[in-house]
């Protein structure tokens, strides 16, 4: 039987032992410390920050980030943007390309809805065809609504990710001219996100990668300037490299999102001395359901946590206790000292984003994982918002 939001709300005020397993749990105190550190970093470096809501998929958490000073949120999917807007978030950037006409119709309608509420929608592009299709959708929405809304458009550069984006330099010029041909579109700047640099383990490696990305941004700015085109903003960066983009002078906005929960994969990076000391805040609570002479088994398999970035780490466990893949519903625990039957453990997921997407709710605990109490239940509002 699935546990509903109303059933979970009855747990508020009880101790952590009331949490059934497996469950996604947020250490609210650790999350708040991460949030404060990020806000302070942005203030110190006089840079905007627009965290990725695709990580937590929660309107309530997005609101906390905005209250702390975030200028808005990023999402990767049209459906995620729709969920955030329905929850009252009014400054949203779809930092991804959208090509399908039926999706672009949704984008255009959302842009008009946000504009009516005094908000703004932005989107990334990397092709002239994509720009033309976006303009057609915006023009159709203008005709239907009678409102002349404008959508902000960022030209995405491939600065090393080798995913979406045009090559740095002259390729951006034609796209900016195409954007400017359409009254419903406004050139807002460049999207320059190097995802491949985020998990380079060495701090020096990450700095070198972002140094090359900064050179690509500089070259593109220069080509655009020669055409009389100013770049209002460069947006990008992630949790692994945000100190590099902030120090470069090229980026004006940081999109880091995982800092809030700080998964095991990010925690494995060598910390740059300039980076805030983010700490794990998302955990999967699990119970030991079997013990043998060689290993123990817990009830959190990879239906409870994502494994594509590595297996979870057991938090606060005896030295040497490791988690091994036991399949869909089980985790294998091995080490010199095994947990006891019925004992509950805390796992730090390998990758927070897809782990969150496996759960309908996050259980927020205040006062720490050991003696804390359940403070609130956070809906994963955009769970499964894939379109």
Short mmCIF file of C-alpha atoms in Angstrom, two decimals, residues 106-329:
data_model
loop_
_atom_site.label_atom_id
_atom_site.label_comp_id
_atom_site.label_asym_id
_atom_site.label_seq_id
_atom_site.Cartn_x
_atom_site.Cartn_y
_atom_site.Cartn_z
CA UNK A 106 3.18 24.69 -24.17
CA UNK A 107 6.33 26.80 -23.75
CA UNK A 108 4.68 29.77 -25.44
CA UNK A 109 1.50 29.45 -23.39
CA UNK A 110 3.57 29.27 -20.20
CA UNK A 111 5.55 32.36 -21.24
CA UNK A 112 2.29 34.26 -21.61
CA UNK A 113 0.93 33.03 -18.29
CA UNK A 114 4.10 34.05 -16.46
CA UNK A 115 4.17 37.44 -18.19
CA UNK A 116 0.57 38.04 -17.05
CA UNK A 117 1.77 37.49 -13.46
CA UNK A 118 4.76 39.77 -13.87
CA UNK A 119 7.12 36.85 -14.37
CA UNK A 120 9.47 35.72 -17.10
CA UNK A 121 10.28 32.52 -18.98
CA UNK A 122 13.60 31.89 -20.72
CA UNK A 123 14.82 29.05 -22.92
CA UNK A 124 18.03 27.83 -24.58
CA UNK A 125 18.46 27.35 -28.34
CA UNK A 126 21.23 26.02 -30.58
CA UNK A 127 19.70 26.05 -34.07
CA UNK A 128 18.03 28.50 -36.45
CA UNK A 129 15.21 26.01 -36.98
CA UNK A 130 14.60 25.83 -33.26
CA UNK A 131 14.44 29.62 -33.10
CA UNK A 132 11.95 29.81 -35.98
CA UNK A 133 9.72 27.15 -34.41
CA UNK A 134 9.83 28.97 -31.07
CA UNK A 135 8.88 32.23 -32.77
CA UNK A 136 5.96 30.54 -34.55
CA UNK A 137 4.68 29.17 -31.26
CA UNK A 138 5.04 32.55 -29.53
CA UNK A 139 3.25 34.32 -32.39
CA UNK A 140 0.39 31.83 -32.22
CA UNK A 141 0.09 32.35 -28.45
CA UNK A 142 0.13 36.11 -28.96
CA UNK A 143 -2.75 35.81 -31.43
CA UNK A 144 -4.73 33.51 -29.12
CA UNK A 145 -4.25 35.55 -25.95
CA UNK A 146 -4.05 39.05 -27.31
CA UNK A 147 -0.99 39.58 -25.13
CA UNK A 148 2.38 40.49 -26.64
CA UNK A 149 4.56 38.47 -24.29
CA UNK A 150 8.29 38.13 -24.96
CA UNK A 151 10.45 35.12 -24.12
CA UNK A 152 14.14 35.43 -23.23
CA UNK A 153 16.38 33.29 -25.43
CA UNK A 154 19.91 32.12 -24.61
CA UNK A 155 22.20 30.78 -27.32
CA UNK A 156 23.82 27.64 -25.97
CA UNK A 157 27.53 27.13 -26.57
CA UNK A 158 29.30 23.79 -26.47
CA UNK A 159 32.12 24.68 -24.06
CA UNK A 160 33.26 21.11 -23.50
CA UNK A 161 30.20 19.05 -22.64
CA UNK A 162 29.78 17.87 -26.27
CA UNK A 163 26.04 17.54 -25.84
CA UNK A 164 23.85 20.43 -26.97
CA UNK A 165 25.19 23.80 -28.09
CA UNK A 166 26.91 25.38 -31.09
CA UNK A 167 30.65 25.71 -31.46
CA UNK A 168 32.04 28.83 -29.78
CA UNK A 169 32.71 31.80 -32.03
CA UNK A 170 31.02 32.69 -35.30
CA UNK A 171 28.27 30.06 -35.11
CA UNK A 172 26.52 32.13 -32.46
CA UNK A 173 26.30 35.25 -34.64
CA UNK A 174 23.72 33.89 -37.08
CA UNK A 175 21.59 32.57 -34.22
CA UNK A 176 21.54 35.95 -32.47
CA UNK A 177 20.54 37.66 -35.71
CA UNK A 178 17.77 35.10 -36.16
CA UNK A 179 16.50 35.73 -32.62
CA UNK A 180 16.44 39.46 -33.28
CA UNK A 181 14.28 38.97 -36.36
CA UNK A 182 11.32 37.96 -34.19
CA UNK A 183 9.57 40.51 -31.95
CA UNK A 184 8.37 37.81 -29.55
CA UNK A 185 11.95 36.73 -28.83
CA UNK A 186 14.62 38.62 -26.91
CA UNK A 187 18.32 37.73 -26.98
CA UNK A 188 19.19 37.29 -23.30
CA UNK A 189 22.76 36.01 -23.51
CA UNK A 190 24.77 32.81 -23.69
CA UNK A 191 24.31 29.46 -21.99
CA UNK A 192 27.73 27.98 -21.22
CA UNK A 193 27.49 24.87 -19.05
CA UNK A 194 30.32 22.35 -18.94
CA UNK A 195 28.71 19.27 -17.39
CA UNK A 196 31.73 17.09 -18.06
CA UNK A 197 33.89 19.22 -15.77
CA UNK A 198 31.65 18.82 -12.74
CA UNK A 199 32.96 15.42 -11.71
CA UNK A 200 36.61 15.74 -12.62
CA UNK A 201 38.05 14.65 -9.31
CA UNK A 202 40.96 17.05 -9.02
CA UNK A 203 40.40 20.74 -8.27
CA UNK A 204 43.18 21.66 -10.69
CA UNK A 205 41.58 19.57 -13.46
CA UNK A 206 38.29 21.38 -12.98
CA UNK A 207 39.96 24.78 -13.02
CA UNK A 208 41.76 23.92 -16.25
CA UNK A 209 38.55 22.71 -17.90
CA UNK A 210 36.65 25.85 -16.96
CA UNK A 211 39.63 27.97 -18.04
CA UNK A 212 39.18 26.53 -21.54
CA UNK A 213 35.42 27.11 -21.33
CA UNK A 214 36.03 30.72 -20.30
CA UNK A 215 38.26 31.16 -23.35
CA UNK A 216 35.43 29.86 -25.53
CA UNK A 217 33.03 32.36 -23.98
CA UNK A 218 35.54 35.20 -24.46
CA UNK A 219 36.01 34.29 -28.11
CA UNK A 220 32.27 34.26 -28.69
CA UNK A 221 31.81 37.60 -26.94
CA UNK A 222 34.51 39.09 -29.16
CA UNK A 223 32.90 37.85 -32.38
CA UNK A 224 29.51 39.14 -31.28
CA UNK A 225 30.98 42.51 -30.24
CA UNK A 226 32.49 42.86 -33.71
CA UNK A 227 28.92 42.60 -35.02
CA UNK A 228 27.74 45.25 -32.57
CA UNK A 229 26.02 42.67 -30.36
CA UNK A 230 26.35 42.95 -26.59
CA UNK A 231 25.94 39.83 -24.44
CA UNK A 232 23.62 40.70 -21.54
CA UNK A 233 24.44 37.61 -19.46
CA UNK A 234 26.40 34.36 -19.49
CA UNK A 235 24.75 31.63 -17.44
CA UNK A 236 26.02 28.18 -16.49
CA UNK A 237 28.19 26.41 -13.90
CA UNK A 238 27.48 23.49 -11.60
CA UNK A 239 28.27 22.42 -8.07
CA UNK A 240 31.65 20.98 -9.05
CA UNK A 241 32.98 24.10 -10.75
CA UNK A 242 31.00 27.10 -9.50
CA UNK A 243 34.07 28.68 -7.89
CA UNK A 244 35.81 28.62 -11.28
CA UNK A 245 33.00 30.32 -13.18
CA UNK A 246 32.56 32.89 -10.41
CA UNK A 247 36.27 33.74 -10.44
CA UNK A 248 36.51 33.96 -14.24
CA UNK A 249 34.62 37.21 -14.69
CA UNK A 250 32.83 35.72 -17.70
CA UNK A 251 29.77 34.22 -16.04
CA UNK A 252 27.15 36.41 -14.42
CA UNK A 253 24.87 33.63 -13.21
CA UNK A 254 25.46 30.24 -11.57
CA UNK A 255 23.13 27.28 -12.17
CA UNK A 256 24.48 24.94 -9.50
CA UNK A 257 21.78 22.80 -7.92
CA UNK A 258 23.26 19.68 -6.30
CA UNK A 259 25.07 21.72 -3.64
CA UNK A 260 21.82 21.72 -1.69
CA UNK A 261 21.81 17.93 -1.14
CA UNK A 262 25.46 17.10 -2.00
CA UNK A 263 25.42 13.49 -3.17
CA UNK A 264 28.20 10.93 -2.77
CA UNK A 265 29.57 11.48 -6.26
CA UNK A 266 30.08 15.21 -5.75
CA UNK A 267 31.47 14.55 -2.28
CA UNK A 268 34.15 12.35 -3.89
CA UNK A 269 35.62 15.40 -5.67
CA UNK A 270 38.71 17.02 -4.21
CA UNK A 271 37.34 20.17 -2.65
CA UNK A 272 38.57 23.43 -4.11
CA UNK A 273 39.71 25.58 -1.15
CA UNK A 274 37.58 28.44 -2.49
CA UNK A 275 34.40 26.37 -2.54
CA UNK A 276 31.93 26.47 0.35
CA UNK A 277 31.98 23.34 2.51
CA UNK A 278 28.73 21.78 1.35
CA UNK A 279 27.60 18.67 3.24
CA UNK A 280 25.26 15.73 2.56
CA UNK A 281 21.63 16.60 3.20
CA UNK A 282 19.71 13.92 1.26
CA UNK A 283 19.64 10.40 2.66
CA UNK A 284 17.83 7.14 2.06
CA UNK A 285 16.83 5.55 5.34
CA UNK A 286 17.02 1.77 5.13
CA UNK A 287 16.61 -1.19 7.50
CA UNK A 288 18.66 -4.36 7.80
CA UNK A 289 16.36 -7.26 6.98
CA UNK A 290 18.84 -10.17 6.93
CA UNK A 291 22.23 -10.95 8.44
CA UNK A 292 24.63 -13.79 7.73
CA UNK A 293 28.20 -14.56 8.72
CA UNK A 294 29.58 -12.72 5.69
CA UNK A 295 27.19 -9.88 5.00
CA UNK A 296 23.98 -8.06 5.87
CA UNK A 297 21.10 -7.11 3.60
CA UNK A 298 19.08 -3.90 3.73
CA UNK A 299 15.77 -3.04 2.06
CA UNK A 300 17.00 -0.21 -0.21
CA UNK A 301 17.88 -1.48 -3.66
CA UNK A 302 18.21 0.66 -6.74
CA UNK A 303 14.47 1.30 -6.86
CA UNK A 304 15.15 3.53 -3.86
CA UNK A 305 18.31 5.27 -5.08
CA UNK A 306 19.98 5.92 -8.41
CA UNK A 307 23.19 4.03 -9.13
CA UNK A 308 24.38 5.37 -12.50
CA UNK A 309 26.88 7.66 -10.74
CA UNK A 310 27.93 5.01 -8.26
CA UNK A 311 26.51 3.16 -5.30
CA UNK A 312 25.50 4.96 -2.11
CA UNK A 313 27.80 5.53 0.80
CA UNK A 314 26.75 4.40 4.28
CA UNK A 315 26.66 7.50 6.45
CA UNK A 316 28.04 7.39 9.99
CA UNK A 317 28.77 3.66 9.72
CA UNK A 318 31.60 1.71 11.34
CA UNK A 319 34.86 2.00 9.41
CA UNK A 320 35.02 -0.35 6.47
CA UNK A 321 31.29 -0.94 6.09
CA UNK A 322 30.48 -0.73 2.40
CA UNK A 323 27.33 -0.88 0.30
CA UNK A 324 27.20 -3.28 -2.65
CA UNK A 325 24.57 -3.76 -5.33
CA UNK A 326 21.93 -6.29 -4.33
CA UNK A 327 19.46 -5.53 -7.13
CA UNK A 328 16.10 -3.81 -7.27
CA UNK A 329 14.99 -4.24 -3.67
#
